[in-house]
């Protein structure tokens, strides 16, 4: 009789994590949850799972580390699944250290394997898939969109758990980042531009193509971080946005492994690049080799 | 004593800005030694007054004036007895360059033959962050790493990037180590070296990108961890950190000692100058063993095993069109997309 915990600061991911959590639960095991928002508590309770709503005195998920460790240590644990959000990833690692447990980050698959838990995750910038067998308690983080939430059936008990502030860390400010346009991770169609674009003004031809396709615009990491032609929340890659689009058009991107890791879940990938040996073409369903300054306007015209 | 200094000032010698020796020795403590040659104004001899700081048991080479300059407090702070120079430890990982790793297209097995090794990219940003704070506030930067025997090939590399010394733990166990084991080893090594004010990590390593070790080390040492750091400032003994979160930027002030995991967006790791590369070999390199740290074989045995490692398959159609004109290429593409019901 073991517990399987889901720990989340996101309502969506909390609901989605219930799928692998329930799959891991053997007879006599119980799934429990600790979340940081009312929305997340409702999402979990609606699926019949008992949930503790953490009342964070300083509004910081990270401050809940000792309280969560105490809750988990109170009974035998098979697994701890944590939302792979920026706060969640580091909190999960701290939790794993306090539990003296192994942890796999951003797993793509989970299954029970006797007394252990087997997971798969990408490594080497997305080039390889590693299959890992973790001893219990097996800790892991799970990114949004990896699993589909189970149906809402029933009502789990909701209780509150007070979390005192961490005296060592004081918040000076918490400023929301204004999002321009749709959340890329949920966009159905995306046009992504890379360093093949010569100057910032040329983004106009990319935007024209996106409009003709009914797509959002995005970029590779270099365009956002080094060139600063687009905001940081618009770059696609292993450390940026992971797309789940139906159609992804890649323009002037060579297709390094770290970028491809961000597009691999797109249903259809179309690539445009002047180098026929660019790795992006191996990652693409369709592609056109040539000068993007000729191809993109021609494609925009053909789609209009 | 004051007479002697009065005479020096009259002769306008360069030591006018130096604090009285008594205060200096008390402040520097046991780790440091001071050698001074006083000007004996009565004998009208001119020699230099030279202060040589030694930190952490090693010596700062006079061949590297930049390092020497960094070790001095900024001059405006000389008379402030409470001014504290932050000492840092920055941890890095020596990894195989993933660009040298090849995937066999039919078996999906990985070959690493001839792969070169490097300091993981984001760890360079961590070193840069530590060095930047040293340049502004003084103090020392000690690099630290846990790896296999070839870790010794990384030492001059990390020293050339601005670290004053490096402590390295090489053990065969590193080949199978997971983040849990690595964190235990580094936490023990940090305790042994003495917990500094600031401990830096990169956001994640280039090979595994688990993004765990920094937060794990902090938890093991009972220190606050501040991750996703995109900008850092050391002020009044505290670290002010701007964190890049999902939908917001959080600015926190954290007391020291503290652990920080640095994002690549935080800075641009400088390319070592020739002078830095040449000076690297003279800096202290301290080898430590797992046994020295009081760790058992069990402590360095991971509780997870890799069952398989294969190239990630991208099963894509690969219908690539290479036509003589853009229009022809686009026409072929659109036709294919329509035929497959994409558009």
Coordinates of C-alpha atoms in Angstrom, one line a residue:
Chain A
X1 CA 0.0 0.0 0.0
X2 CA 1.9 3.0 -1.4
X3 CA 1.1 6.6 -2.3
X4 CA 1.6 8.1 -5.7
X5 CA 1.8 11.8 -5.4
X6 CA 1.2 14.4 -8.0
X7 CA 2.5 17.9 -7.2
X8 CA 1.7 20.8 -9.4
X9 CA 1.6 24.6 -9.8
X10 CA -0.5 24.3 -13.0
X11 CA -4.1 23.2 -13.2
X12 CA -3.7 21.7 -16.7
X13 CA -0.6 19.7 -15.9
X14 CA -2.1 18.5 -12.6
X15 CA -5.1 17.0 -14.4
X16 CA -2.9 15.5 -17.1
X17 CA -0.5 13.9 -14.6
X18 CA -3.4 11.9 -13.1
X19 CA -3.3 9.7 -16.2
X20 CA 0.2 8.2 -15.6
X21 CA -0.3 8.4 -11.8
X22 CA -3.4 6.3 -12.0
X23 CA -1.7 3.9 -14.4
X24 CA 1.2 3.4 -11.9
X25 CA -1.2 2.7 -9.0
X26 CA -1.3 -1.0 -8.2
X27 CA -4.0 -2.6 -6.0
X28 CA -4.0 -0.9 -2.6
X29 CA -2.1 2.1 -3.9
X30 CA -3.6 5.6 -3.5
X31 CA -3.1 8.6 -5.7
X32 CA -2.8 11.9 -3.7
X33 CA -2.2 15.5 -4.8
X34 CA -0.6 18.7 -3.6
X35 CA -1.3 21.8 -5.7
X36 CA -0.8 25.5 -5.3
X37 CA -4.0 27.0 -6.9
X38 CA -7.8 26.6 -6.4
X39 CA -8.1 25.9 -10.1
X40 CA -5.7 23.0 -9.8
X41 CA -7.4 21.7 -6.7
X42 CA -10.8 21.7 -8.5
X43 CA -9.3 20.0 -11.6
X44 CA -7.9 17.2 -9.5
X45 CA -10.9 16.8 -7.1
X46 CA -13.2 16.6 -10.2
X47 CA -11.3 13.4 -11.1
X48 CA -12.0 11.8 -7.8
X49 CA -8.5 12.3 -6.3
X50 CA -7.9 13.7 -2.8
X51 CA -6.0 16.9 -3.0
X52 CA -4.2 19.3 -0.6
X53 CA -4.4 22.9 -1.6
X54 CA -1.1 24.5 -0.4
X55 CA -1.7 28.0 1.1
X56 CA 1.6 29.7 0.3
X57 CA 2.3 32.5 2.7
X58 CA 4.8 34.1 0.3
X59 CA 3.1 32.9 -3.0
X60 CA 6.2 30.8 -3.8
X61 CA 6.0 27.2 -4.7
X62 CA 9.6 26.8 -3.8
X63 CA 8.9 27.6 -0.2
X64 CA 6.7 24.5 0.1
X65 CA 9.7 22.2 -0.2
X66 CA 10.0 21.1 3.5
X67 CA 6.2 20.9 4.0
X68 CA 5.8 18.7 1.0
X69 CA 8.7 16.4 1.9
X70 CA 7.2 15.9 5.3
X71 CA 3.8 14.9 3.8
X72 CA 5.4 12.5 1.4
X73 CA 7.7 10.9 3.9
X74 CA 4.7 10.2 6.3
X75 CA 3.9 7.0 4.3
X76 CA 5.5 4.6 1.8
X77 CA 5.7 6.2 -1.7
X78 CA 5.9 4.6 -5.1
X79 CA 6.2 7.7 -7.2
X80 CA 6.2 11.5 -7.1
X81 CA 5.1 13.3 -10.3
X82 CA 5.8 17.1 -10.5
X83 CA 4.7 19.6 -13.1
X84 CA 7.7 20.6 -15.3
X85 CA 7.1 24.3 -15.1
X86 CA 10.1 26.6 -14.3
X87 CA 9.3 26.6 -10.6
X88 CA 8.2 23.0 -10.7
X89 CA 11.5 21.6 -12.1
X90 CA 13.7 23.1 -9.4
X91 CA 11.2 22.3 -6.6
X92 CA 11.0 18.7 -7.8
X93 CA 14.8 18.3 -7.7
X94 CA 14.9 19.7 -4.1
X95 CA 12.1 17.3 -3.1
X96 CA 14.0 14.4 -4.7
X97 CA 17.1 15.3 -2.7
X98 CA 15.1 15.5 0.6
X99 CA 13.5 12.1 -0.2
X100 CA 16.9 10.7 -1.2
X101 CA 15.2 9.5 -4.4
X102 CA 16.2 9.2 -8.1
X103 CA 14.5 11.6 -10.5
X104 CA 14.0 11.7 -14.2
X105 CA 13.3 15.1 -15.8
X106 CA 10.6 15.6 -18.4
X107 CA 9.6 12.1 -19.1
X108 CA 7.7 11.2 -22.2
X109 CA 6.5 7.8 -21.1
X110 CA 5.9 6.1 -17.7
X111 CA 5.1 2.6 -16.7
X112 CA 5.3 0.3 -13.7
X113 CA 7.9 -2.4 -13.8
X114 CA 7.6 -4.7 -10.8
X115 CA 9.0 -2.8 -7.8
X116 CA 10.5 -0.1 -10.1
X117 CA 9.2 2.5 -12.5
X118 CA 10.4 2.7 -16.1
X119 CA 10.4 6.0 -17.9
X120 CA 11.6 7.4 -21.2
X121 CA 13.1 10.8 -21.7
X122 CA 15.1 12.7 -24.4
X123 CA 18.7 13.6 -23.9
X124 CA 21.6 15.0 -25.9
X125 CA 19.6 17.9 -27.0
X126 CA 16.8 15.7 -28.2
X127 CA 19.0 13.5 -30.3
X128 CA 18.5 10.4 -28.2
X129 CA 15.9 8.6 -26.1
X130 CA 17.0 7.1 -22.8
X131 CA 14.9 4.4 -21.1
X132 CA 15.5 4.5 -17.3
X133 CA 14.5 2.2 -14.5
X134 CA 14.0 4.1 -11.3
X135 CA 13.9 2.6 -7.8
X136 CA 11.0 3.7 -5.6
X137 CA 10.2 6.4 -4.6
X138 CA 10.6 7.3 -8.3
X139 CA 10.5 11.1 -8.8
X140 CA 9.9 12.7 -12.2
X141 CA 8.7 15.9 -13.8
X142 CA 6.1 15.9 -16.6
X143 CA 5.7 18.7 -19.1
X144 CA 2.3 20.0 -20.1
X145 CA 0.9 18.3 -23.2
X146 CA 2.7 14.9 -22.6
X147 CA -0.4 13.2 -21.3
X148 CA -4.2 13.7 -21.8
X149 CA -6.2 14.3 -18.6
X150 CA -8.6 11.5 -17.6
X151 CA -12.4 12.2 -17.7
X152 CA -13.8 14.1 -14.8
X153 CA -15.7 11.6 -12.7
X154 CA -16.4 12.0 -9.1
X155 CA -15.3 14.3 -6.4
X156 CA -12.1 14.0 -4.3
X157 CA -11.7 15.6 -0.9
X158 CA -10.0 19.0 -0.9
X159 CA -8.1 20.1 2.2
X160 CA -5.8 23.1 2.9
X161 CA -2.2 22.9 3.9
X162 CA -0.4 26.0 5.3
X163 CA 3.1 26.7 4.0
X164 CA 5.1 29.3 5.9
X165 CA 7.3 31.8 4.0
X166 CA 11.0 31.0 3.4
X167 CA 12.7 33.7 5.6
X168 CA 15.8 33.6 3.4
X169 CA 14.1 34.7 0.2
X170 CA 12.0 37.8 -0.1
X171 CA 10.1 38.8 -3.2
X172 CA 10.8 42.3 -4.5
X173 CA 8.5 42.0 -7.4
X174 CA 6.5 39.6 -9.6
X175 CA 5.8 41.2 -13.0
X176 CA 3.6 39.4 -15.5
X177 CA 5.2 39.1 -18.9
X178 CA 2.8 40.5 -21.5
X179 CA 2.1 37.9 -24.0
X180 CA 1.8 39.0 -27.6
X181 CA -0.6 36.8 -29.5
X182 CA -1.6 33.2 -28.8
X183 CA 0.3 30.9 -26.5
X184 CA 2.6 29.1 -29.0
X185 CA 2.4 25.8 -27.2
X186 CA -1.3 25.5 -28.2
X187 CA -1.1 27.1 -31.6
X188 CA -2.4 24.9 -34.4
X189 CA -0.2 26.3 -37.1
X190 CA 3.2 27.9 -36.7
X191 CA 5.7 29.6 -39.0
X192 CA 9.2 29.6 -37.4
X193 CA 12.1 31.7 -38.8
X194 CA 15.8 31.3 -38.1
X195 CA 19.2 32.8 -38.8
X196 CA 18.7 32.4 -42.5
X197 CA 16.8 35.7 -42.4
X198 CA 19.1 38.6 -43.2
X199 CA 17.6 41.5 -41.4
X200 CA 14.9 42.2 -38.9
X201 CA 12.8 44.2 -41.4
X202 CA 12.4 41.0 -43.4
X203 CA 10.2 39.5 -40.7
X204 CA 7.5 41.1 -42.8
X205 CA 7.6 38.4 -45.4
X206 CA 7.4 35.8 -42.6
X207 CA 4.4 37.5 -41.1
X208 CA 2.7 37.6 -44.5
X209 CA 3.2 33.9 -44.9
X210 CA 1.8 33.3 -41.4
X211 CA -1.2 35.3 -42.2
X212 CA -1.9 33.4 -45.4
X213 CA -1.6 30.1 -43.5
X214 CA -3.6 31.3 -40.5
X215 CA -0.5 30.6 -38.4
X216 CA 1.4 32.1 -35.4
X217 CA 5.0 33.3 -35.9
X218 CA 7.9 31.9 -33.9
X219 CA 11.7 31.7 -34.2
X220 CA 14.8 29.7 -33.4
X221 CA 16.7 30.5 -30.2
X222 CA 19.4 32.6 -31.9
X223 CA 16.8 35.0 -33.4
X224 CA 15.3 35.6 -29.9
X225 CA 18.3 35.4 -27.6
X226 CA 21.2 36.7 -29.7
X227 CA 19.6 38.9 -32.4
X228 CA 16.6 39.9 -30.2
X229 CA 14.3 40.2 -33.2
X230 CA 11.5 38.4 -31.4
X231 CA 10.7 38.1 -27.7
X232 CA 12.1 35.2 -25.7
X233 CA 8.8 33.5 -25.3
X234 CA 8.6 33.0 -29.0
X235 CA 11.6 30.8 -29.5
X236 CA 11.1 27.1 -30.2
X237 CA 13.5 24.5 -29.0
X238 CA 14.5 22.2 -26.2
X239 CA 14.9 25.1 -23.7
X240 CA 12.0 27.1 -25.3
X241 CA 8.6 26.4 -26.5
X242 CA 7.7 22.8 -27.5
X243 CA 5.1 22.9 -30.3
X244 CA 2.2 20.6 -30.7
X245 CA 1.0 22.2 -33.9
X246 CA -0.8 20.5 -36.8
X247 CA 1.3 22.3 -39.3
X248 CA 4.8 23.7 -38.7
X249 CA 6.7 25.6 -41.4
X250 CA 10.4 26.1 -40.7
X251 CA 12.1 28.9 -42.7
X252 CA 15.8 29.5 -42.8
X253 CA 16.5 27.1 -39.8
X254 CA 19.3 24.6 -40.2
X255 CA 17.6 22.2 -37.8
X256 CA 20.1 21.5 -35.0
X257 CA 19.0 18.9 -32.6
X258 CA 18.1 21.4 -29.8
X259 CA 15.7 23.2 -32.1
X260 CA 14.2 20.0 -33.5
X261 CA 13.4 18.9 -30.0
X262 CA 10.9 21.7 -29.9
X263 CA 9.1 20.7 -33.2
X264 CA 9.1 17.0 -33.1
X265 CA 5.6 16.7 -31.8
X266 CA 4.1 18.7 -34.7
X267 CA 2.0 16.6 -37.0
X268 CA 3.3 18.0 -40.3
X269 CA 6.7 19.7 -40.7
X270 CA 7.5 21.7 -43.8
X271 CA 11.0 23.1 -44.2
X272 CA 12.5 25.8 -46.4
X273 CA 16.2 26.3 -46.5
X274 CA 18.9 26.9 -49.1
X275 CA 21.2 24.2 -47.9
X276 CA 20.0 20.8 -49.1
X277 CA 22.1 19.0 -46.5
X278 CA 20.6 21.0 -43.6
X279 CA 19.5 18.5 -40.9
X280 CA 16.1 20.2 -40.9
X281 CA 15.2 18.3 -44.0
X282 CA 15.7 15.0 -42.2
X283 CA 13.2 16.2 -39.6
X284 CA 10.7 17.3 -42.2
X285 CA 7.7 15.7 -44.0
X286 CA 7.9 18.2 -46.9
X287 CA 10.6 20.7 -47.9
X288 CA 11.7 23.0 -50.6
X289 CA 15.4 23.7 -51.2
X290 CA 16.2 27.3 -52.3
X291 CA 16.4 30.9 -51.4
X292 CA 13.7 31.8 -48.8
X293 CA 13.4 35.3 -50.2
X294 CA 12.0 33.7 -53.4
X295 CA 10.2 30.8 -51.9
X296 CA 8.4 32.5 -49.0
X297 CA 6.6 35.2 -51.1
X298 CA 5.8 32.6 -53.8
X299 CA 4.3 30.3 -51.1
X300 CA 2.3 33.2 -49.6
X301 CA 0.9 33.9 -53.0
X302 CA 0.0 30.3 -53.7
X303 CA -1.8 30.0 -50.4
X304 CA -3.8 33.3 -50.7
Chain B
X1 CA 53.4 53.9 12.7
X2 CA 51.5 57.0 11.7
X3 CA 54.8 58.9 11.4
X4 CA 56.1 56.5 8.8
X5 CA 52.9 56.9 6.8
X6 CA 53.1 60.6 7.1
X7 CA 56.6 60.5 5.6
X8 CA 55.4 58.3 2.7
X9 CA 52.6 60.6 1.8
X10 CA 55.1 63.5 1.7
X11 CA 57.1 61.6 -0.8
X12 CA 54.0 61.0 -2.8
X13 CA 54.5 57.2 -3.1
X14 CA 52.0 54.9 -4.5
X15 CA 51.0 53.3 -1.2
X16 CA 49.0 56.2 0.0
X17 CA 45.7 54.3 -0.5
X18 CA 46.7 51.2 1.4
X19 CA 45.1 50.6 4.8
X20 CA 47.3 50.3 7.9
X21 CA 48.9 46.8 8.0
X22 CA 47.4 45.9 11.4
X23 CA 43.8 46.2 10.1
X24 CA 44.7 44.3 6.9
X25 CA 46.1 41.2 8.6
X26 CA 43.2 41.0 11.0
X27 CA 40.8 41.2 8.1
X28 CA 42.5 38.7 5.9
X29 CA 42.8 36.0 8.6
X30 CA 44.6 32.7 8.5
X31 CA 44.2 32.0 4.8
X32 CA 46.3 35.0 3.8
X33 CA 49.7 36.2 4.1
X34 CA 50.9 39.7 3.6
X35 CA 54.4 40.7 2.6
X36 CA 55.2 44.3 2.6
X37 CA 58.3 46.3 2.1
X38 CA 58.0 49.6 3.8
X39 CA 59.6 52.6 2.4
X40 CA 62.2 53.8 4.9
X41 CA 61.9 57.4 4.1
X42 CA 64.8 58.3 6.5
X43 CA 67.2 56.2 4.4
X44 CA 65.7 57.7 1.2
X45 CA 65.4 54.4 -0.5
X46 CA 62.6 53.7 -2.8
X47 CA 61.2 50.2 -2.8
X48 CA 57.7 49.2 -3.5
X49 CA 55.1 48.3 -0.9
X50 CA 53.6 45.2 -2.3
X51 CA 50.6 43.4 -0.9
X52 CA 50.2 39.8 -2.1
X53 CA 46.9 38.1 -1.3
X54 CA 46.7 34.4 -1.0
X55 CA 43.3 32.9 -0.8
X56 CA 42.3 29.4 -0.1
X57 CA 45.9 28.1 0.3
X58 CA 46.9 28.9 -3.2
X59 CA 48.8 31.8 -4.6
X60 CA 47.8 34.4 -7.2
X61 CA 50.4 34.5 -9.9
X62 CA 52.0 37.9 -10.4
X63 CA 52.0 37.0 -14.0
X64 CA 48.3 37.6 -14.1
X65 CA 47.8 41.2 -13.0
X66 CA 44.2 41.0 -13.9
X67 CA 43.6 38.3 -11.3
X68 CA 45.6 40.2 -8.7
X69 CA 43.5 43.3 -9.4
X70 CA 40.3 41.3 -8.9
X71 CA 41.5 40.0 -5.5
X72 CA 41.9 43.5 -4.2
X73 CA 38.8 45.3 -2.9
X74 CA 37.6 48.1 -5.1
X75 CA 39.4 51.0 -3.6
X76 CA 36.3 52.8 -2.4
X77 CA 35.7 49.9 0.0
X78 CA 39.1 50.0 1.7
X79 CA 38.1 51.9 4.7
X80 CA 34.8 50.1 5.3
X81 CA 35.6 47.4 7.8
X82 CA 32.3 45.7 7.3
X83 CA 32.7 45.3 3.6
X84 CA 32.5 41.6 2.7
X85 CA 34.0 40.2 -0.5
X86 CA 31.8 37.4 -1.7
X87 CA 33.5 34.0 -2.2
X88 CA 32.0 31.7 -4.8
X89 CA 32.1 28.1 -5.9
X90 CA 31.0 27.4 -9.4
X91 CA 30.3 23.8 -10.5
X92 CA 30.7 22.6 -14.0
X93 CA 30.4 19.4 -16.0
X94 CA 32.8 18.0 -18.5
X95 CA 30.7 16.4 -21.3
X96 CA 31.1 14.8 -24.7
X97 CA 30.3 17.2 -27.5
X98 CA 26.9 16.0 -28.8
X99 CA 27.8 17.2 -32.3
X100 CA 30.4 14.4 -32.4
X101 CA 27.9 11.8 -31.5
X102 CA 26.4 9.9 -34.5
X103 CA 23.3 7.8 -34.7
X104 CA 23.3 4.7 -36.9
X105 CA 20.2 5.2 -39.0
X106 CA 19.2 1.6 -39.2
X107 CA 20.1 0.3 -35.7
X108 CA 19.6 3.7 -34.0
X109 CA 22.7 3.0 -31.9
X110 CA 24.9 5.8 -30.8
X111 CA 28.6 6.0 -31.6
X112 CA 30.9 8.2 -29.6
X113 CA 34.2 7.3 -31.2
X114 CA 36.5 10.3 -31.5
X115 CA 34.1 12.6 -29.7
X116 CA 35.7 15.7 -28.2
X117 CA 34.8 16.8 -24.7
X118 CA 33.9 20.3 -23.5
X119 CA 32.7 22.3 -20.5
X120 CA 28.9 22.2 -20.8
X121 CA 27.7 25.4 -22.4
X122 CA 25.4 26.7 -19.6
X123 CA 28.1 26.0 -17.0
X124 CA 30.2 28.6 -18.9
X125 CA 27.4 31.1 -18.2
X126 CA 27.6 30.1 -14.5
X127 CA 31.4 30.7 -14.5
X128 CA 30.9 34.0 -16.2
X129 CA 28.3 35.0 -13.6
X130 CA 30.7 34.2 -10.7
X131 CA 33.6 36.0 -12.4
X132 CA 31.4 39.1 -13.1
X133 CA 30.5 39.3 -9.4
X134 CA 34.2 39.0 -8.5
X135 CA 35.1 41.8 -10.8
X136 CA 32.6 44.1 -9.2
X137 CA 33.0 43.1 -5.6
X138 CA 36.3 41.2 -5.1
X139 CA 36.4 37.8 -3.5
X140 CA 37.4 34.4 -4.9
X141 CA 36.0 32.0 -7.5
X142 CA 36.6 28.3 -7.0
X143 CA 35.6 26.0 -9.8
X144 CA 34.5 22.5 -8.9
X145 CA 33.6 19.4 -10.8
X146 CA 32.9 15.6 -10.5
X147 CA 33.8 13.5 -13.4
X148 CA 35.7 10.5 -14.8
X149 CA 39.5 10.4 -15.1
X150 CA 39.5 12.6 -18.2
X151 CA 38.2 15.4 -16.0
X152 CA 41.8 16.5 -15.7
X153 CA 41.6 17.7 -19.3
X154 CA 39.0 20.3 -18.2
X155 CA 41.1 22.0 -15.5
X156 CA 43.1 24.6 -17.6
X157 CA 39.9 25.2 -19.6
X158 CA 37.9 26.3 -16.6
X159 CA 40.8 28.2 -15.0
X160 CA 41.3 30.2 -18.2
X161 CA 37.6 31.3 -18.0
X162 CA 38.4 33.3 -14.8
X163 CA 38.2 30.8 -11.9
X164 CA 41.1 31.3 -9.4
X165 CA 41.4 27.6 -8.5
X166 CA 39.7 24.3 -9.3
X167 CA 38.8 21.4 -7.1
X168 CA 38.2 18.2 -9.0
X169 CA 36.8 14.8 -8.0
X170 CA 37.5 12.1 -10.6
X171 CA 36.1 8.7 -10.0
X172 CA 34.9 5.8 -12.3
X173 CA 31.5 6.1 -10.5
X174 CA 31.0 9.3 -12.5
X175 CA 30.3 7.3 -15.7
X176 CA 27.1 6.0 -14.3
X177 CA 26.3 8.8 -11.9
X178 CA 22.8 10.4 -12.0
X179 CA 22.0 13.8 -10.7
X180 CA 21.5 12.4 -7.2
X181 CA 25.0 11.0 -7.0
X182 CA 26.6 14.0 -8.5
X183 CA 24.8 16.3 -6.1
X184 CA 25.9 14.2 -3.1
X185 CA 29.5 14.3 -4.2
X186 CA 29.5 18.1 -4.9
X187 CA 27.7 18.9 -1.6
X188 CA 30.3 16.9 0.3
X189 CA 33.1 18.6 -1.6
X190 CA 31.6 22.0 -0.9
X191 CA 31.3 21.3 2.8
X192 CA 34.9 20.1 2.9
X193 CA 36.1 23.3 1.1
X194 CA 33.9 25.4 3.3
X195 CA 30.5 26.6 2.3
X196 CA 31.0 29.9 0.5
X197 CA 28.7 32.9 0.0
X198 CA 27.5 31.9 -3.4
X199 CA 27.3 28.6 -5.3
X200 CA 26.7 28.7 -9.0
X201 CA 25.4 26.1 -11.4
X202 CA 24.3 26.2 -15.0
X203 CA 20.6 25.6 -15.6
X204 CA 21.2 22.1 -17.0
X205 CA 24.0 20.1 -18.7
X206 CA 24.4 19.8 -22.4
X207 CA 24.2 16.0 -22.4
X208 CA 21.4 15.0 -19.9
X209 CA 19.8 18.4 -19.3
X210 CA 18.2 17.1 -16.1
X211 CA 18.2 20.6 -14.5
X212 CA 18.5 18.9 -11.1
X213 CA 22.0 19.2 -9.6
X214 CA 21.8 22.8 -8.4
X215 CA 18.5 22.4 -6.6
X216 CA 19.6 19.1 -5.1
X217 CA 22.9 20.5 -3.8
X218 CA 21.0 23.4 -2.2
X219 CA 18.6 21.0 -0.5
X220 CA 21.4 18.7 0.8
X221 CA 23.3 21.7 2.2
X222 CA 20.1 23.3 3.6
X223 CA 20.5 26.4 1.5
X224 CA 18.0 28.4 -0.5
X225 CA 18.1 27.7 -4.2
X226 CA 17.2 30.3 -6.8
X227 CA 16.9 28.9 -10.3
X228 CA 16.0 30.3 -13.7
X229 CA 18.3 33.2 -13.0
X230 CA 18.4 35.6 -15.9
X231 CA 20.2 38.5 -14.0
X232 CA 22.2 38.7 -10.8
X233 CA 23.4 41.5 -8.5
X234 CA 25.3 41.2 -5.3
X235 CA 24.3 44.0 -2.9
X236 CA 24.9 44.4 0.9
X237 CA 25.7 40.8 1.3
X238 CA 22.5 39.6 -0.4
X239 CA 21.9 38.4 -3.9
X240 CA 19.3 40.1 -6.0
X241 CA 18.0 37.7 -8.7
X242 CA 15.7 38.2 -11.6
X243 CA 14.0 34.9 -12.5
X244 CA 12.5 34.0 -15.8
X245 CA 9.3 32.1 -15.0
X246 CA 6.5 30.9 -17.3
X247 CA 4.3 34.0 -17.4
X248 CA 6.3 36.4 -15.3
X249 CA 9.6 37.7 -14.1
X250 CA 10.1 37.3 -10.3
X251 CA 12.8 39.4 -8.6
X252 CA 13.9 38.1 -5.3
X253 CA 16.5 39.0 -2.7
X254 CA 18.1 36.0 -1.1
X255 CA 20.5 35.8 1.9
X256 CA 23.9 34.2 1.6
X257 CA 25.0 31.5 1.5
X258 CA 22.8 30.7 -1.5
X259 CA 22.8 28.5 -4.6
X260 CA 21.9 29.9 -8.0
X261 CA 21.2 28.1 -11.2
X262 CA 22.0 30.4 -14.1
X263 CA 20.1 30.6 -17.5
X264 CA 22.1 31.1 -20.7
X265 CA 20.2 34.3 -21.2
X266 CA 22.0 35.7 -18.1
X267 CA 25.2 36.6 -19.8
X268 CA 27.6 35.9 -22.7
X269 CA 30.5 33.7 -21.5
X270 CA 33.6 35.5 -22.6
X271 CA 36.2 33.8 -24.7
X272 CA 39.4 33.4 -22.7
X273 CA 42.2 35.7 -23.8
X274 CA 45.7 34.4 -24.6
X275 CA 46.9 35.8 -21.3
X276 CA 44.2 34.0 -19.3
X277 CA 45.0 30.7 -21.1
X278 CA 48.7 31.0 -20.4
X279 CA 48.1 31.9 -16.7
X280 CA 45.6 29.1 -16.2
X281 CA 48.3 26.4 -15.8
X282 CA 49.8 28.2 -12.8
X283 CA 46.6 28.3 -10.8
X284 CA 45.9 25.8 -8.0
X285 CA 44.3 22.5 -9.1
X286 CA 43.2 20.4 -6.1
X287 CA 42.4 16.7 -6.6
X288 CA 40.0 15.2 -4.1
X289 CA 38.8 11.6 -4.0
X290 CA 35.4 10.2 -3.1
X291 CA 37.0 8.5 -0.1
X292 CA 38.4 11.9 1.0
X293 CA 34.8 13.1 1.1
X294 CA 33.8 10.3 3.5
X295 CA 31.4 8.9 0.9
X296 CA 30.7 5.2 0.6
X297 CA 30.3 3.0 -2.5
X298 CA 26.6 3.1 -1.8
X299 CA 26.5 6.9 -1.8
X300 CA 27.9 6.9 -5.3
X301 CA 25.7 4.1 -6.7
X302 CA 22.7 5.6 -8.6
X303 CA 19.2 4.4 -7.8
X304 CA 18.3 4.5 -11.4
X305 CA 19.7 2.5 -14.3
X306 CA 19.7 3.3 -18.0
X307 CA 18.1 0.3 -19.7
X308 CA 18.7 1.6 -23.2
X309 CA 19.9 4.6 -25.1
X310 CA 18.9 4.9 -28.8
X311 CA 18.7 7.7 -31.3
X312 CA 15.4 9.4 -31.4
X313 CA 13.5 8.4 -34.5
X314 CA 12.0 11.1 -36.5
X315 CA 9.7 9.1 -38.8
X316 CA 9.1 11.8 -41.4
X317 CA 8.1 11.6 -45.0
X318 CA 11.1 13.5 -46.2
X319 CA 9.4 14.7 -49.5
X320 CA 12.0 17.3 -50.4
X321 CA 11.6 19.3 -53.6
X322 CA 14.7 20.7 -55.4
X323 CA 13.4 22.6 -58.4
X324 CA 15.2 25.1 -60.6
X325 CA 12.9 28.0 -59.8
X326 CA 11.2 29.0 -56.5
X327 CA 7.8 28.9 -58.2
X328 CA 8.3 25.4 -59.4
X329 CA 9.4 24.3 -55.9
X330 CA 6.4 26.0 -54.3
X331 CA 4.0 24.5 -56.8
X332 CA 5.3 21.0 -56.1
X333 CA 5.1 21.6 -52.4
X334 CA 1.5 22.8 -52.5
X335 CA 0.5 20.0 -54.7
X336 CA 1.9 17.4 -52.3
X337 CA 0.3 19.2 -49.3
X338 CA -3.1 19.1 -50.9
X339 CA -2.7 15.5 -52.1
X340 CA -2.0 14.5 -48.5
X341 CA -4.8 16.6 -47.1
X342 CA -2.6 18.9 -45.1
X343 CA -4.1 22.0 -46.7

